[in-house]
Amino acid sequence: MYSFEGAYKSSLTQSLGRKKLSKKDELLAAAQQNRLERELHRLRAKSAVIIQASFRSYYVRKQEFAQRRTEFENMLTILKKGPPTYGLVESVIRSINLFFKSEVDDMAMISVCSLAVKYQSEFQQFMFQGSDSNDWQTKRWLQIVCGVLERLSGTRENISMLLRVLEVYMDSELYKKYLEDGSERLAGLYQHLVANGYFRTMRLLCDHRIPDSLDKGTVAPTPLAASLLALICRPLAIPCTTENRLTILRYFGLDFMSRDYTPQISCYIMPCIRAASTISVTDIINAFTDEEARPRVQLNATLLHSLMGLVGDRVGKMEDRVLSQYLCLISRLLPSLTADAPLSDENDSVNMECEDDDSDNPTSLSQLRSDCIYVLNTPEHVSRLLRLAGADSSSLLRICQICHTLLSRLNQRVHSSRLMYSLAFNKDFISRLWTECHTVSEVNSAGNSVSLMQVLSRGQGDALYTSVQGSIHKLMSLLSAFCSLFYHSILTLHDDDFKPRAEHLDAQPSSSPFSRQELVQMVAMLRDACLGVVYLAIPDSKPVFDERRQFLENLGIKTNSAKRITKESYLRQRSEWVYLFTVMARLTKHLYIRDTRTNFCPSNHWLSNQVRVHSNDLRVLYQNHIDVFDNRPLSTHLDSRDEETEVNLSVTDSRRLVVLTELPFVVPFEERVQIFHNLLAADRVNFQTGFDGFDPMGHAAIKINIRRDFIYEDAFEKLSPENEESLKPKVKVQMLNASGLDEPGIDGGGIFREFLSELLKTGFDPNRGLFKLTASNDKLLYPNPEAPAVMENSEKHFFFLGRVLGKALYENMLVELPFAGFFLTKILGKADSDFHQLSSLDPTLYRNLLFVKNYSGDVTELGLDFSVVNEVLGMTSHVELKPGGEHIVVNNSNRIEYVHLMADYKLNKQIRQQCQSFTQGLENVLKLDWLRMFNHHELHILISGATSPIDVSDLKAHTLYSGSYTAESPAIETFWKVVYSFTASQRSALLKFVTSCSRPPLLGFKNLYPAFCIHHGGNEDRLPTASTCMNFLKLPEYPDEATMKSKLLYAIESGAGFELS
């Protein structure tokens, strides 16, 4: 091969593949770089062209504007010399519209407006007799005028000419004069202006140009204020198509009504608009509820206040369709009346007025809230909403959403709200609302109908957020409204309304909206729903918040990016669950209390298979028994929890704790008793398990000498808080007989038990004056209202008796004290005793109050007033049930209030101080939260034992034998034959003789500690003796059944105490 260099043969060159590949890569990279450079060059050239074109355009416009300004100034000079021609006016308007620049040309526009006011006919000729383009030039001109007004609103510049132009050239009469379609043309002008900030300009002018120190009314404080009001109302009253009218009203709401109130608006402008009835209620509601407006509506308190003020008493004339839309607006806007805060039930003591101390300021949030709630509770609104409530499910839901917001966010009370009070006592509404609650369902992503109540009961609320979006909020509103309203109405129902019809004392129809069977079904649904919400409020695992998710992803840790949530949204969602649980649990607990009195539910109906709380599974609770019950896993105020003292519980233990503190009745009574005993045992470890007479916490055992004839007096002195700070350590008692000598026996616990039993009997003896018996046939104990007059420092004695009763419970000792149910209810810290429990205190008064409540004639004939006469130690006094009650006559309208005030006085107010002192003493020994796992019936059993007869077979199965006795010994067989032949009272006496308590243990004799034991007690000449400290019966070997029975009866009925031992 020849080359042009003269070489006829090319030299052989050896090339490696890698090197050839390298040259190829370099060639491709160079080509790519060249392409990038060429592309960059093209972009630079294109950008340069754009920049040059923009600059040339700007430069030309600037020159044109400068030339037009020069011509404009010359034209102004000509205009000032005399009336202008049509062409001159057209040139002036077109020129200033073309070159106008904000702030630079404001004064020029004022000059044009001055000429327009001076030469109105010439400018009107331009507006109405020129081409169609003049219409656009007019809109542009007036738009610029509004813009100048907006900029000058906060200055001291004279704006009278600008306002005058708007008054003159936007007058409907002017358009009618020149045009046949004047109204349509003017509506188009207004629509253009409001879309470009007309109402925003008017609002700024009102805020800055009207004095702010004025009283509320419709009288204009200044001529300027009257002019501004007219300019605001003109677009609102202009005749136009429905579409144009809604557009104008929409902008009026967005730019004027929804902005924060100022005194000028709240005290003058809005009252004038309301008084003039300029705006159609139907139109303003439609303007904010159509699909176009919904995304743009700014949800705030000012818009709600303005809207409700415009509607006012005209709500009664609304069509149902419009009223339904109005309800939808209120339900969406009502939450804006409060700042973001944790939801609270109506018993929450948080006062929302604290967030805005300036409550007298008409523009303050508290005043807006007060005004809106007042309008909502006017008779016109209430009657109209009540009629609409039964129309359809949508209206029912909206009303429930309003009630839910009023109760949870605005801290309103049912009894103080006319709307909610009327709904609560509307039987048809309550019944329909409950039907809606448990039948509401949604179709999930699989196409199946899902019952929301069942999903909620299973604790699957998260599934509602994903498969049935938004439905959970619907169910929340329905359920929370129902529970709050029905709870309020159920308080006024008589216990007979929960009983079968045959058990009624009279033939009057039931006041309850539900039958007994419906109530039973409701109980089951509410119980399960409460438990389901517990699982939702305390989820299995907390979500990974967005902030931490980003941190983990930056570290390379994968997270579930599909489910994103912020901490704020999580806490807000959790607070909604907590609030729902609070109102549902309150109603459920009240139904449970009613069931304890009326037994309208089947046996064991309150127990749930959904929850498993066993005493053996609560070790963490026992280990932290002192502080754990102070935890509130479902507290609505999450930020207020003290992390230093809070016990760190697992999810399962947190749920169990909620059940025990809020819904204990779903756990069997026997299980709760065992939990209570385990808590006491855990606490006793700290006080009673030490050596050498000292417990692990350094408390020495309490040793006291007590005279048998002065048990109460000696105990009150030696066990007072001044002498013994705590009664939790062991107490060793040495009894002194009537001669002042030590009684034989060493206290291993039995003497103390006998001492405590006698002390309680003496202290609660009605003859002592601290307690008295009810007038009912049951003769139950309750604090004596006259105790302060009978005994000096009676509160110290009540505190002492509370401590002593607490000590008995602390030692698992049963004492036979027949306490009244309403008194035990107050010990548990539940709500005040209600009217229905008066029957146990004073049956005669109860029947008399029922007579007043159901009296068919004129109640004033009975001659009653709101006062009660008390007689203490022969001295009578009048006590008013309410301020000025002595002068308020009981009549048909206030008799229900009288009945409840009288019951409240007798059951609560008369003995409040005594109950508080007693409860404080009880809490000095053990935590009341432990006792609150029980109702008052169960607490009575816990104190005094079950009234069930002694099961001799159970006692025999758990009895031990010592000495020479066995279960097959003839004497033992004879003993059990004798015990089987005893009457119930004799069996109780035998049990008291051996154990110091006549009632069997709550959980059977297997839990008696020490176990019942029978020891050989010698020959037949001796009497049976006992060591109650060890539950130890020393039984001689009697030859026959008759001897055994006579000796036993003599021993157990002698009552000689420990002297017999």
PDB file of C-alpha atoms in Angstrom, residues 56 65 80 206-207 221 240 249 321 327 432 492 526 545 567 626 675 739 785 808 822 842 852 906 934 981 990:
ATOM      1  CA  ARG A  56     -35.951  47.314  23.582  1.00  0.00           C
ATOM      2  CA  PHE A  65     -44.912  56.622  28.282  1.00  0.00           C
ATOM      3  CA  LYS A  80     -58.162  73.517  32.882  1.00  0.00           C
ATOM      4  CA  CYS A 206     -63.316  52.073  56.400  1.00  0.00           C
ATOM      5  CA  ASP A 207     -60.515  50.973  58.699  1.00  0.00           C
ATOM      6  CA  PRO A 221     -70.282  59.225  62.573  1.00  0.00           C
ATOM      7  CA  CYS A 240     -77.977  41.401  37.692  1.00  0.00           C
ATOM      8  CA  LEU A 249     -71.160  38.351  47.028  1.00  0.00           C
ATOM      9  CA  ARG A 321     -82.576  23.503  50.979  1.00  0.00           C
ATOM     10  CA  LEU A 327     -76.042  24.467  58.471  1.00  0.00           C
ATOM     11  CA  ARG A 432     -83.314   8.914  65.538  1.00  0.00           C
ATOM     12  CA  THR A 492     -83.772  13.827  84.651  1.00  0.00           C
ATOM     13  CA  LEU A 526     -71.340   1.636  73.970  1.00  0.00           C
ATOM     14  CA  PHE A 545     -43.276  11.353  62.535  1.00  0.00           C
ATOM     15  CA  LYS A 567     -46.505  15.036  65.479  1.00  0.00           C
ATOM     16  CA  ILE A 626     -48.121   4.107  94.524  1.00  0.00           C
ATOM     17  CA  ILE A 675     -56.396  -6.931  92.089  1.00  0.00           C
ATOM     18  CA  SER A 739     -59.946  -3.421 136.512  1.00  0.00           C
ATOM     19  CA  PRO A 785     -75.823  16.745 109.458  1.00  0.00           C
ATOM     20  CA  ALA A 808     -59.688  -2.128 108.200  1.00  0.00           C
ATOM     21  CA  PHE A 822     -75.388   7.660  98.642  1.00  0.00           C
ATOM     22  CA  ASP A 842     -86.036   9.845 103.714  1.00  0.00           C
ATOM     23  CA  VAL A 852     -94.944  17.809  93.704  1.00  0.00           C
ATOM     24  CA  LYS A 906     -80.520  16.822 101.753  1.00  0.00           C
ATOM     25  CA  PHE A 934     -65.931  -0.646  92.547  1.00  0.00           C
ATOM     26  CA  SER A 981     -77.164 -28.226 111.890  1.00  0.00           C
ATOM     27  CA  LEU A 990     -68.947 -19.430 115.160  1.00  0.00           C
TER      28      LEU A 990
END
